[in-house]
């Protein structure tokens, strides 16, 4: 059936003609073959020869046969049945249904592919648009850095020009005074030589010779080292340190908020080091303190703009670092997840890094970072984590906090086999170094 459906209609028509009886002009019924190789319906050839005495002839080629003999051709019989089935009304209806269904499937498939093409083109437009916006942003960020460097270079070259001018003017004044003094001395020498030993002439020129000559200060050597030291200093490092004034966001100098620290956390005097300890520390009761989990927040909070800070985790085997919403429940034990108001990165077992999604997302970090950089973009609601040594991106939350948020930390509870390791807030004060 499938083979017949696959045969073109012109071919099927020719095949039907070949399988049509020349006597009844219909498809063979019980086809038989004469010795001349022509086929006829068994009943048709029998009727055709009925009443004929003696030799009989083929209805098509008129070849004579001495006897009424024919042979059943089973191959032709099978072919006739296939053609008859294939050309029946039910078969045609079935074939038309199959064709309709196939056409519908092709239309649906084409519609699906057309949608895919449309979506792909939309994605390409989005990629190009986003890439263009990002390209403008990158150019803007580096243009600001270039401007800082250009301004610093211009300022330093102008300072060098002024100092050079001052030194040249000092030498020029000394040079002019020295040349004037030399001219006066040469004039006096000339007068003395004109006197030629005569006291009368000496007395005549004495008042002129007795006038004081131009005073020339003692010349001081030019101190090349003092003049050059400012410009032979590590200019790149000095400028880099100065750039902290203008870097946005610059590293935020965070300090821990003692009022939020769990009683098992010890805070250093300068409030930059936190470590889990065995003994509970007696703090004043405070509604903002974590009571169920070994957590702590920073004093600083952020609600708008972009902010960046770094935390030294060292070789600690476990920790949590990130951002917490101001409204988190600090007295209950809850899972650290965005749904609970936490956007965190964690380390467990010394080598398992996880993003605080729900469920947790395992991260392939590579070399263990010892300093974690946290970047909070309040306006875009993004929280990103970096290996602060090479600024390698570790993970980004795109559904960051709404409203006020605070830097979040947890040194975690250490086991008995390992000594508790501190976490340290890193400060990079924007100090303007001089040479």
JSON list of C-alpha atoms in Angstrom, two decimals, residues 87-288:
[
{"chain": "A", "resi": 87, "resn": "UNK", "atom": "CA", "xyz": [-7.29, 2.27, -6.89]},
{"chain": "A", "resi": 88, "resn": "UNK", "atom": "CA", "xyz": [-10.34, 1.42, -4.82]},
{"chain": "A", "resi": 89, "resn": "UNK", "atom": "CA", "xyz": [-12.45, 4.22, -3.30]},
{"chain": "A", "resi": 90, "resn": "UNK", "atom": "CA", "xyz": [-11.54, 3.24, 0.26]},
{"chain": "A", "resi": 91, "resn": "UNK", "atom": "CA", "xyz": [-7.88, 3.15, -0.65]},
{"chain": "A", "resi": 92, "resn": "UNK", "atom": "CA", "xyz": [-8.12, 6.52, -2.34]},
{"chain": "A", "resi": 93, "resn": "UNK", "atom": "CA", "xyz": [-9.87, 8.00, 0.70]},
{"chain": "A", "resi": 94, "resn": "UNK", "atom": "CA", "xyz": [-7.25, 6.50, 2.98]},
{"chain": "A", "resi": 95, "resn": "UNK", "atom": "CA", "xyz": [-4.49, 7.84, 0.77]},
{"chain": "A", "resi": 96, "resn": "UNK", "atom": "CA", "xyz": [-6.14, 11.28, 0.69]},
{"chain": "A", "resi": 97, "resn": "UNK", "atom": "CA", "xyz": [-6.34, 11.22, 4.50]},
{"chain": "A", "resi": 98, "resn": "UNK", "atom": "CA", "xyz": [-2.69, 10.27, 4.75]},
{"chain": "A", "resi": 99, "resn": "UNK", "atom": "CA", "xyz": [-1.76, 13.02, 2.35]},
{"chain": "A", "resi": 100, "resn": "UNK", "atom": "CA", "xyz": [-3.87, 15.53, 4.31]},
{"chain": "A", "resi": 101, "resn": "UNK", "atom": "CA", "xyz": [-2.30, 14.46, 7.61]},
{"chain": "A", "resi": 102, "resn": "UNK", "atom": "CA", "xyz": [1.18, 14.62, 6.10]},
{"chain": "A", "resi": 103, "resn": "UNK", "atom": "CA", "xyz": [0.41, 18.08, 4.70]},
{"chain": "A", "resi": 104, "resn": "UNK", "atom": "CA", "xyz": [-0.83, 19.23, 8.12]},
{"chain": "A", "resi": 105, "resn": "UNK", "atom": "CA", "xyz": [2.30, 17.85, 9.80]},
{"chain": "A", "resi": 106, "resn": "UNK", "atom": "CA", "xyz": [4.47, 19.70, 7.30]},
{"chain": "A", "resi": 107, "resn": "UNK", "atom": "CA", "xyz": [2.53, 22.91, 7.85]},
{"chain": "A", "resi": 108, "resn": "UNK", "atom": "CA", "xyz": [2.91, 22.56, 11.63]},
{"chain": "A", "resi": 109, "resn": "UNK", "atom": "CA", "xyz": [6.59, 21.74, 11.27]},
{"chain": "A", "resi": 110, "resn": "UNK", "atom": "CA", "xyz": [7.09, 24.73, 8.98]},
{"chain": "A", "resi": 111, "resn": "UNK", "atom": "CA", "xyz": [5.22, 26.97, 11.44]},
{"chain": "A", "resi": 112, "resn": "UNK", "atom": "CA", "xyz": [7.43, 25.70, 14.29]},
{"chain": "A", "resi": 113, "resn": "UNK", "atom": "CA", "xyz": [10.61, 26.29, 12.28]},
{"chain": "A", "resi": 114, "resn": "UNK", "atom": "CA", "xyz": [9.35, 29.74, 11.22]},
{"chain": "A", "resi": 115, "resn": "UNK", "atom": "CA", "xyz": [8.82, 30.56, 14.91]},
{"chain": "A", "resi": 116, "resn": "UNK", "atom": "CA", "xyz": [12.32, 29.30, 15.69]},
{"chain": "A", "resi": 117, "resn": "UNK", "atom": "CA", "xyz": [13.74, 31.49, 12.93]},
{"chain": "A", "resi": 118, "resn": "UNK", "atom": "CA", "xyz": [11.79, 34.49, 14.25]},
{"chain": "A", "resi": 119, "resn": "UNK", "atom": "CA", "xyz": [12.99, 33.85, 17.79]},
{"chain": "A", "resi": 120, "resn": "UNK", "atom": "CA", "xyz": [16.58, 33.40, 16.62]},
{"chain": "A", "resi": 121, "resn": "UNK", "atom": "CA", "xyz": [16.43, 36.72, 14.77]},
{"chain": "A", "resi": 122, "resn": "UNK", "atom": "CA", "xyz": [14.95, 38.37, 17.87]},
{"chain": "A", "resi": 123, "resn": "UNK", "atom": "CA", "xyz": [17.74, 36.85, 19.97]},
{"chain": "A", "resi": 124, "resn": "UNK", "atom": "CA", "xyz": [20.33, 38.15, 17.52]},
{"chain": "A", "resi": 125, "resn": "UNK", "atom": "CA", "xyz": [18.80, 41.63, 17.74]},
{"chain": "A", "resi": 126, "resn": "UNK", "atom": "CA", "xyz": [18.80, 41.44, 21.54]},
{"chain": "A", "resi": 127, "resn": "UNK", "atom": "CA", "xyz": [22.41, 40.22, 21.60]},
{"chain": "A", "resi": 128, "resn": "UNK", "atom": "CA", "xyz": [23.48, 43.04, 19.28]},
{"chain": "A", "resi": 129, "resn": "UNK", "atom": "CA", "xyz": [21.57, 45.64, 21.31]},
{"chain": "A", "resi": 130, "resn": "UNK", "atom": "CA", "xyz": [22.86, 44.39, 24.67]},
{"chain": "A", "resi": 131, "resn": "UNK", "atom": "CA", "xyz": [26.41, 44.07, 23.30]},
{"chain": "A", "resi": 132, "resn": "UNK", "atom": "CA", "xyz": [26.21, 47.66, 21.98]},
{"chain": "A", "resi": 133, "resn": "UNK", "atom": "CA", "xyz": [25.05, 48.92, 25.39]},
{"chain": "A", "resi": 134, "resn": "UNK", "atom": "CA", "xyz": [27.78, 46.94, 27.12]},
{"chain": "A", "resi": 135, "resn": "UNK", "atom": "CA", "xyz": [30.35, 48.20, 24.63]},
{"chain": "A", "resi": 136, "resn": "UNK", "atom": "CA", "xyz": [29.34, 51.80, 25.40]},
{"chain": "A", "resi": 137, "resn": "UNK", "atom": "CA", "xyz": [29.53, 51.06, 29.12]},
{"chain": "A", "resi": 138, "resn": "UNK", "atom": "CA", "xyz": [32.99, 49.47, 28.84]},
{"chain": "A", "resi": 139, "resn": "UNK", "atom": "CA", "xyz": [34.20, 52.40, 26.76]},
{"chain": "A", "resi": 140, "resn": "UNK", "atom": "CA", "xyz": [32.78, 54.81, 29.32]},
{"chain": "A", "resi": 141, "resn": "UNK", "atom": "CA", "xyz": [34.47, 53.03, 32.22]},
{"chain": "A", "resi": 142, "resn": "UNK", "atom": "CA", "xyz": [37.85, 52.99, 30.49]},
{"chain": "A", "resi": 143, "resn": "UNK", "atom": "CA", "xyz": [37.37, 56.52, 29.18]},
{"chain": "A", "resi": 144, "resn": "UNK", "atom": "CA", "xyz": [37.04, 57.64, 32.80]},
{"chain": "A", "resi": 145, "resn": "UNK", "atom": "CA", "xyz": [40.25, 55.77, 33.70]},
{"chain": "A", "resi": 146, "resn": "UNK", "atom": "CA", "xyz": [42.02, 57.23, 30.67]},
{"chain": "A", "resi": 147, "resn": "UNK", "atom": "CA", "xyz": [40.87, 60.70, 31.73]},
{"chain": "A", "resi": 148, "resn": "UNK", "atom": "CA", "xyz": [42.22, 60.15, 35.23]},
{"chain": "A", "resi": 149, "resn": "UNK", "atom": "CA", "xyz": [45.58, 59.06, 33.85]},
{"chain": "A", "resi": 150, "resn": "UNK", "atom": "CA", "xyz": [45.65, 61.89, 31.33]},
{"chain": "A", "resi": 151, "resn": "UNK", "atom": "CA", "xyz": [44.84, 64.47, 34.01]},
{"chain": "A", "resi": 152, "resn": "UNK", "atom": "CA", "xyz": [47.49, 63.02, 36.30]},
{"chain": "A", "resi": 153, "resn": "UNK", "atom": "CA", "xyz": [50.05, 63.04, 33.48]},
{"chain": "A", "resi": 154, "resn": "UNK", "atom": "CA", "xyz": [49.18, 66.63, 32.54]},
{"chain": "A", "resi": 155, "resn": "UNK", "atom": "CA", "xyz": [49.42, 67.75, 36.16]},
{"chain": "A", "resi": 156, "resn": "UNK", "atom": "CA", "xyz": [52.78, 66.08, 36.69]},
{"chain": "A", "resi": 157, "resn": "UNK", "atom": "CA", "xyz": [54.23, 67.41, 33.43]},
{"chain": "A", "resi": 158, "resn": "UNK", "atom": "CA", "xyz": [53.04, 70.91, 34.33]},
{"chain": "A", "resi": 159, "resn": "UNK", "atom": "CA", "xyz": [54.65, 70.60, 37.75]},
{"chain": "A", "resi": 160, "resn": "UNK", "atom": "CA", "xyz": [57.88, 69.43, 36.10]},
{"chain": "A", "resi": 161, "resn": "UNK", "atom": "CA", "xyz": [57.71, 72.41, 33.71]},
{"chain": "A", "resi": 162, "resn": "UNK", "atom": "CA", "xyz": [57.26, 74.87, 36.62]},
{"chain": "A", "resi": 163, "resn": "UNK", "atom": "CA", "xyz": [60.11, 73.38, 38.63]},
{"chain": "A", "resi": 164, "resn": "UNK", "atom": "CA", "xyz": [62.33, 73.43, 35.56]},
{"chain": "A", "resi": 165, "resn": "UNK", "atom": "CA", "xyz": [61.42, 77.11, 34.97]},
{"chain": "A", "resi": 166, "resn": "UNK", "atom": "CA", "xyz": [62.17, 77.98, 38.59]},
{"chain": "A", "resi": 167, "resn": "UNK", "atom": "CA", "xyz": [65.57, 76.30, 38.48]},
{"chain": "A", "resi": 168, "resn": "UNK", "atom": "CA", "xyz": [66.40, 77.93, 35.14]},
{"chain": "A", "resi": 169, "resn": "UNK", "atom": "CA", "xyz": [65.41, 81.36, 36.45]},
{"chain": "A", "resi": 170, "resn": "UNK", "atom": "CA", "xyz": [67.66, 80.93, 39.49]},
{"chain": "A", "resi": 171, "resn": "UNK", "atom": "CA", "xyz": [70.59, 80.04, 37.28]},
{"chain": "A", "resi": 172, "resn": "UNK", "atom": "CA", "xyz": [69.71, 82.84, 34.82]},
{"chain": "A", "resi": 173, "resn": "UNK", "atom": "CA", "xyz": [69.69, 85.47, 37.59]},
{"chain": "A", "resi": 174, "resn": "UNK", "atom": "CA", "xyz": [73.01, 84.22, 38.89]},
{"chain": "A", "resi": 175, "resn": "UNK", "atom": "CA", "xyz": [74.40, 84.18, 35.36]},
{"chain": "A", "resi": 176, "resn": "UNK", "atom": "CA", "xyz": [73.28, 87.74, 34.62]},
{"chain": "A", "resi": 177, "resn": "UNK", "atom": "CA", "xyz": [74.70, 89.03, 37.93]},
{"chain": "A", "resi": 178, "resn": "UNK", "atom": "CA", "xyz": [77.97, 87.24, 37.24]},
{"chain": "A", "resi": 179, "resn": "UNK", "atom": "CA", "xyz": [78.23, 88.64, 33.71]},
{"chain": "A", "resi": 180, "resn": "UNK", "atom": "CA", "xyz": [77.51, 92.21, 34.96]},
{"chain": "A", "resi": 181, "resn": "UNK", "atom": "CA", "xyz": [80.13, 91.87, 37.67]},
{"chain": "A", "resi": 182, "resn": "UNK", "atom": "CA", "xyz": [82.64, 90.63, 35.11]},
{"chain": "A", "resi": 183, "resn": "UNK", "atom": "CA", "xyz": [81.95, 93.64, 32.86]},
{"chain": "A", "resi": 184, "resn": "UNK", "atom": "CA", "xyz": [82.52, 96.04, 35.78]},
{"chain": "A", "resi": 185, "resn": "UNK", "atom": "CA", "xyz": [85.72, 94.31, 36.76]},
{"chain": "A", "resi": 186, "resn": "UNK", "atom": "CA", "xyz": [86.94, 94.39, 33.16]},
{"chain": "A", "resi": 187, "resn": "UNK", "atom": "CA", "xyz": [86.20, 98.13, 33.04]},
{"chain": "A", "resi": 188, "resn": "UNK", "atom": "CA", "xyz": [88.15, 98.72, 36.25]},
{"chain": "A", "resi": 189, "resn": "UNK", "atom": "CA", "xyz": [91.04, 96.69, 34.93]},
{"chain": "A", "resi": 190, "resn": "UNK", "atom": "CA", "xyz": [91.01, 98.78, 31.78]},
{"chain": "A", "resi": 191, "resn": "UNK", "atom": "CA", "xyz": [91.12, 102.04, 33.81]},
{"chain": "A", "resi": 192, "resn": "UNK", "atom": "CA", "xyz": [93.92, 100.79, 35.97]},
{"chain": "A", "resi": 193, "resn": "UNK", "atom": "CA", "xyz": [95.91, 99.81, 32.93]},
{"chain": "A", "resi": 194, "resn": "UNK", "atom": "CA", "xyz": [95.35, 103.28, 31.43]},
{"chain": "A", "resi": 195, "resn": "UNK", "atom": "CA", "xyz": [96.80, 104.92, 34.56]},
{"chain": "A", "resi": 196, "resn": "UNK", "atom": "CA", "xyz": [100.08, 103.28, 33.66]},
{"chain": "A", "resi": 197, "resn": "UNK", "atom": "CA", "xyz": [101.61, 103.80, 37.07]},
{"chain": "A", "resi": 198, "resn": "UNK", "atom": "CA", "xyz": [100.84, 107.56, 37.31]},
{"chain": "A", "resi": 199, "resn": "UNK", "atom": "CA", "xyz": [99.56, 108.54, 40.72]},
{"chain": "A", "resi": 200, "resn": "UNK", "atom": "CA", "xyz": [97.83, 111.54, 39.24]},
{"chain": "A", "resi": 201, "resn": "UNK", "atom": "CA", "xyz": [95.75, 109.36, 36.94]},
{"chain": "A", "resi": 202, "resn": "UNK", "atom": "CA", "xyz": [95.18, 106.89, 39.73]},
{"chain": "A", "resi": 203, "resn": "UNK", "atom": "CA", "xyz": [93.79, 109.66, 41.90]},
{"chain": "A", "resi": 204, "resn": "UNK", "atom": "CA", "xyz": [91.63, 110.78, 38.97]},
{"chain": "A", "resi": 205, "resn": "UNK", "atom": "CA", "xyz": [90.02, 107.31, 38.54]},
{"chain": "A", "resi": 206, "resn": "UNK", "atom": "CA", "xyz": [90.07, 106.32, 42.22]},
{"chain": "A", "resi": 207, "resn": "UNK", "atom": "CA", "xyz": [86.49, 107.47, 43.02]},
{"chain": "A", "resi": 208, "resn": "UNK", "atom": "CA", "xyz": [85.22, 105.44, 40.08]},
{"chain": "A", "resi": 209, "resn": "UNK", "atom": "CA", "xyz": [87.28, 102.41, 41.06]},
{"chain": "A", "resi": 210, "resn": "UNK", "atom": "CA", "xyz": [86.24, 102.61, 44.67]},
{"chain": "A", "resi": 211, "resn": "UNK", "atom": "CA", "xyz": [82.52, 102.08, 43.88]},
{"chain": "A", "resi": 212, "resn": "UNK", "atom": "CA", "xyz": [81.34, 98.60, 44.98]},
{"chain": "A", "resi": 213, "resn": "UNK", "atom": "CA", "xyz": [80.98, 96.07, 42.20]},
{"chain": "A", "resi": 214, "resn": "UNK", "atom": "CA", "xyz": [77.79, 94.11, 41.63]},
{"chain": "A", "resi": 215, "resn": "UNK", "atom": "CA", "xyz": [77.55, 91.49, 44.36]},
{"chain": "A", "resi": 216, "resn": "UNK", "atom": "CA", "xyz": [77.40, 87.90, 43.10]},
{"chain": "A", "resi": 217, "resn": "UNK", "atom": "CA", "xyz": [76.00, 85.36, 45.51]},
{"chain": "A", "resi": 218, "resn": "UNK", "atom": "CA", "xyz": [77.92, 82.20, 46.06]},
{"chain": "A", "resi": 219, "resn": "UNK", "atom": "CA", "xyz": [76.83, 79.72, 43.43]},
{"chain": "A", "resi": 220, "resn": "UNK", "atom": "CA", "xyz": [75.16, 76.58, 44.75]},
{"chain": "A", "resi": 221, "resn": "UNK", "atom": "CA", "xyz": [75.46, 73.31, 42.88]},
{"chain": "A", "resi": 222, "resn": "UNK", "atom": "CA", "xyz": [72.38, 72.04, 41.08]},
{"chain": "A", "resi": 223, "resn": "UNK", "atom": "CA", "xyz": [71.10, 69.03, 43.06]},
{"chain": "A", "resi": 224, "resn": "UNK", "atom": "CA", "xyz": [70.17, 66.60, 40.31]},
{"chain": "A", "resi": 225, "resn": "UNK", "atom": "CA", "xyz": [68.93, 64.00, 42.78]},
{"chain": "A", "resi": 226, "resn": "UNK", "atom": "CA", "xyz": [66.60, 66.42, 44.57]},
{"chain": "A", "resi": 227, "resn": "UNK", "atom": "CA", "xyz": [65.25, 67.70, 41.24]},
{"chain": "A", "resi": 228, "resn": "UNK", "atom": "CA", "xyz": [64.74, 64.18, 39.82]},
{"chain": "A", "resi": 229, "resn": "UNK", "atom": "CA", "xyz": [63.59, 62.24, 42.85]},
{"chain": "A", "resi": 230, "resn": "UNK", "atom": "CA", "xyz": [59.91, 63.17, 42.47]},
{"chain": "A", "resi": 231, "resn": "UNK", "atom": "CA", "xyz": [59.87, 61.96, 38.87]},
{"chain": "A", "resi": 232, "resn": "UNK", "atom": "CA", "xyz": [62.03, 58.88, 39.36]},
{"chain": "A", "resi": 233, "resn": "UNK", "atom": "CA", "xyz": [59.61, 57.59, 42.01]},
{"chain": "A", "resi": 234, "resn": "UNK", "atom": "CA", "xyz": [57.29, 54.64, 41.27]},
{"chain": "A", "resi": 235, "resn": "UNK", "atom": "CA", "xyz": [54.91, 56.83, 39.30]},
{"chain": "A", "resi": 236, "resn": "UNK", "atom": "CA", "xyz": [52.61, 54.01, 38.23]},
{"chain": "A", "resi": 237, "resn": "UNK", "atom": "CA", "xyz": [52.05, 52.83, 41.77]},
{"chain": "A", "resi": 238, "resn": "UNK", "atom": "CA", "xyz": [51.60, 56.36, 43.10]},
{"chain": "A", "resi": 239, "resn": "UNK", "atom": "CA", "xyz": [49.06, 57.11, 40.38]},
{"chain": "A", "resi": 240, "resn": "UNK", "atom": "CA", "xyz": [47.32, 53.79, 40.98]},
{"chain": "A", "resi": 241, "resn": "UNK", "atom": "CA", "xyz": [46.92, 54.67, 44.64]},
{"chain": "A", "resi": 242, "resn": "UNK", "atom": "CA", "xyz": [45.60, 58.10, 43.75]},
{"chain": "A", "resi": 243, "resn": "UNK", "atom": "CA", "xyz": [43.08, 56.55, 41.37]},
{"chain": "A", "resi": 244, "resn": "UNK", "atom": "CA", "xyz": [41.20, 55.14, 44.35]},
{"chain": "A", "resi": 245, "resn": "UNK", "atom": "CA", "xyz": [39.78, 58.66, 44.80]},
{"chain": "A", "resi": 246, "resn": "UNK", "atom": "CA", "xyz": [37.96, 58.35, 41.48]},
{"chain": "A", "resi": 247, "resn": "UNK", "atom": "CA", "xyz": [37.34, 54.62, 41.01]},
{"chain": "A", "resi": 248, "resn": "UNK", "atom": "CA", "xyz": [33.60, 53.93, 41.09]},
{"chain": "A", "resi": 249, "resn": "UNK", "atom": "CA", "xyz": [32.83, 51.82, 42.87]},
{"chain": "A", "resi": 250, "resn": "UNK", "atom": "CA", "xyz": [35.97, 52.00, 44.96]},
{"chain": "A", "resi": 251, "resn": "UNK", "atom": "CA", "xyz": [36.56, 49.30, 47.59]},
{"chain": "A", "resi": 252, "resn": "UNK", "atom": "CA", "xyz": [34.29, 50.07, 50.52]},
{"chain": "A", "resi": 253, "resn": "UNK", "atom": "CA", "xyz": [36.13, 50.13, 53.88]},
{"chain": "A", "resi": 254, "resn": "UNK", "atom": "CA", "xyz": [33.65, 47.99, 55.81]},
{"chain": "A", "resi": 255, "resn": "UNK", "atom": "CA", "xyz": [33.67, 47.26, 59.54]},
{"chain": "A", "resi": 256, "resn": "UNK", "atom": "CA", "xyz": [31.73, 44.58, 61.39]},
{"chain": "A", "resi": 257, "resn": "UNK", "atom": "CA", "xyz": [28.60, 45.53, 63.31]},
{"chain": "A", "resi": 258, "resn": "UNK", "atom": "CA", "xyz": [29.14, 44.15, 66.82]},
{"chain": "A", "resi": 259, "resn": "UNK", "atom": "CA", "xyz": [25.44, 44.61, 67.61]},
{"chain": "A", "resi": 260, "resn": "UNK", "atom": "CA", "xyz": [24.55, 41.94, 64.99]},
{"chain": "A", "resi": 261, "resn": "UNK", "atom": "CA", "xyz": [27.25, 39.38, 65.90]},
{"chain": "A", "resi": 262, "resn": "UNK", "atom": "CA", "xyz": [26.21, 35.96, 67.15]},
{"chain": "A", "resi": 263, "resn": "UNK", "atom": "CA", "xyz": [27.51, 35.40, 70.71]},
{"chain": "A", "resi": 264, "resn": "UNK", "atom": "CA", "xyz": [30.00, 32.82, 69.38]},
{"chain": "A", "resi": 265, "resn": "UNK", "atom": "CA", "xyz": [31.78, 35.39, 67.19]},
{"chain": "A", "resi": 266, "resn": "UNK", "atom": "CA", "xyz": [34.78, 37.32, 68.47]},
{"chain": "A", "resi": 267, "resn": "UNK", "atom": "CA", "xyz": [35.35, 40.73, 66.84]},
{"chain": "A", "resi": 268, "resn": "UNK", "atom": "CA", "xyz": [38.76, 42.44, 66.82]},
{"chain": "A", "resi": 269, "resn": "UNK", "atom": "CA", "xyz": [39.15, 45.90, 68.33]},
{"chain": "A", "resi": 270, "resn": "UNK", "atom": "CA", "xyz": [39.30, 47.58, 64.92]},
{"chain": "A", "resi": 271, "resn": "UNK", "atom": "CA", "xyz": [36.18, 45.63, 63.88]},
{"chain": "A", "resi": 272, "resn": "UNK", "atom": "CA", "xyz": [37.80, 44.16, 60.76]},
{"chain": "A", "resi": 273, "resn": "UNK", "atom": "CA", "xyz": [38.39, 40.55, 61.95]},
{"chain": "A", "resi": 274, "resn": "UNK", "atom": "CA", "xyz": [35.72, 38.02, 62.96]},
{"chain": "A", "resi": 275, "resn": "UNK", "atom": "CA", "xyz": [36.37, 34.49, 64.20]},
{"chain": "A", "resi": 276, "resn": "UNK", "atom": "CA", "xyz": [34.22, 31.78, 65.76]},
{"chain": "A", "resi": 277, "resn": "UNK", "atom": "CA", "xyz": [35.15, 31.01, 69.38]},
{"chain": "A", "resi": 278, "resn": "UNK", "atom": "CA", "xyz": [34.23, 28.27, 71.84]},
{"chain": "A", "resi": 279, "resn": "UNK", "atom": "CA", "xyz": [32.97, 30.49, 74.65]},
{"chain": "A", "resi": 280, "resn": "UNK", "atom": "CA", "xyz": [29.88, 32.62, 74.37]},
{"chain": "A", "resi": 281, "resn": "UNK", "atom": "CA", "xyz": [30.67, 36.33, 74.53]},
{"chain": "A", "resi": 282, "resn": "UNK", "atom": "CA", "xyz": [28.42, 38.35, 76.78]},
{"chain": "A", "resi": 283, "resn": "UNK", "atom": "CA", "xyz": [26.96, 41.10, 74.63]},
{"chain": "A", "resi": 284, "resn": "UNK", "atom": "CA", "xyz": [24.29, 43.57, 75.51]},
{"chain": "A", "resi": 285, "resn": "UNK", "atom": "CA", "xyz": [20.93, 42.31, 74.35]},
{"chain": "A", "resi": 286, "resn": "UNK", "atom": "CA", "xyz": [20.05, 43.77, 70.99]},
{"chain": "A", "resi": 287, "resn": "UNK", "atom": "CA", "xyz": [17.12, 43.10, 68.66]},
{"chain": "A", "resi": 288, "resn": "UNK", "atom": "CA", "xyz": [19.42, 43.05, 65.61]}
]
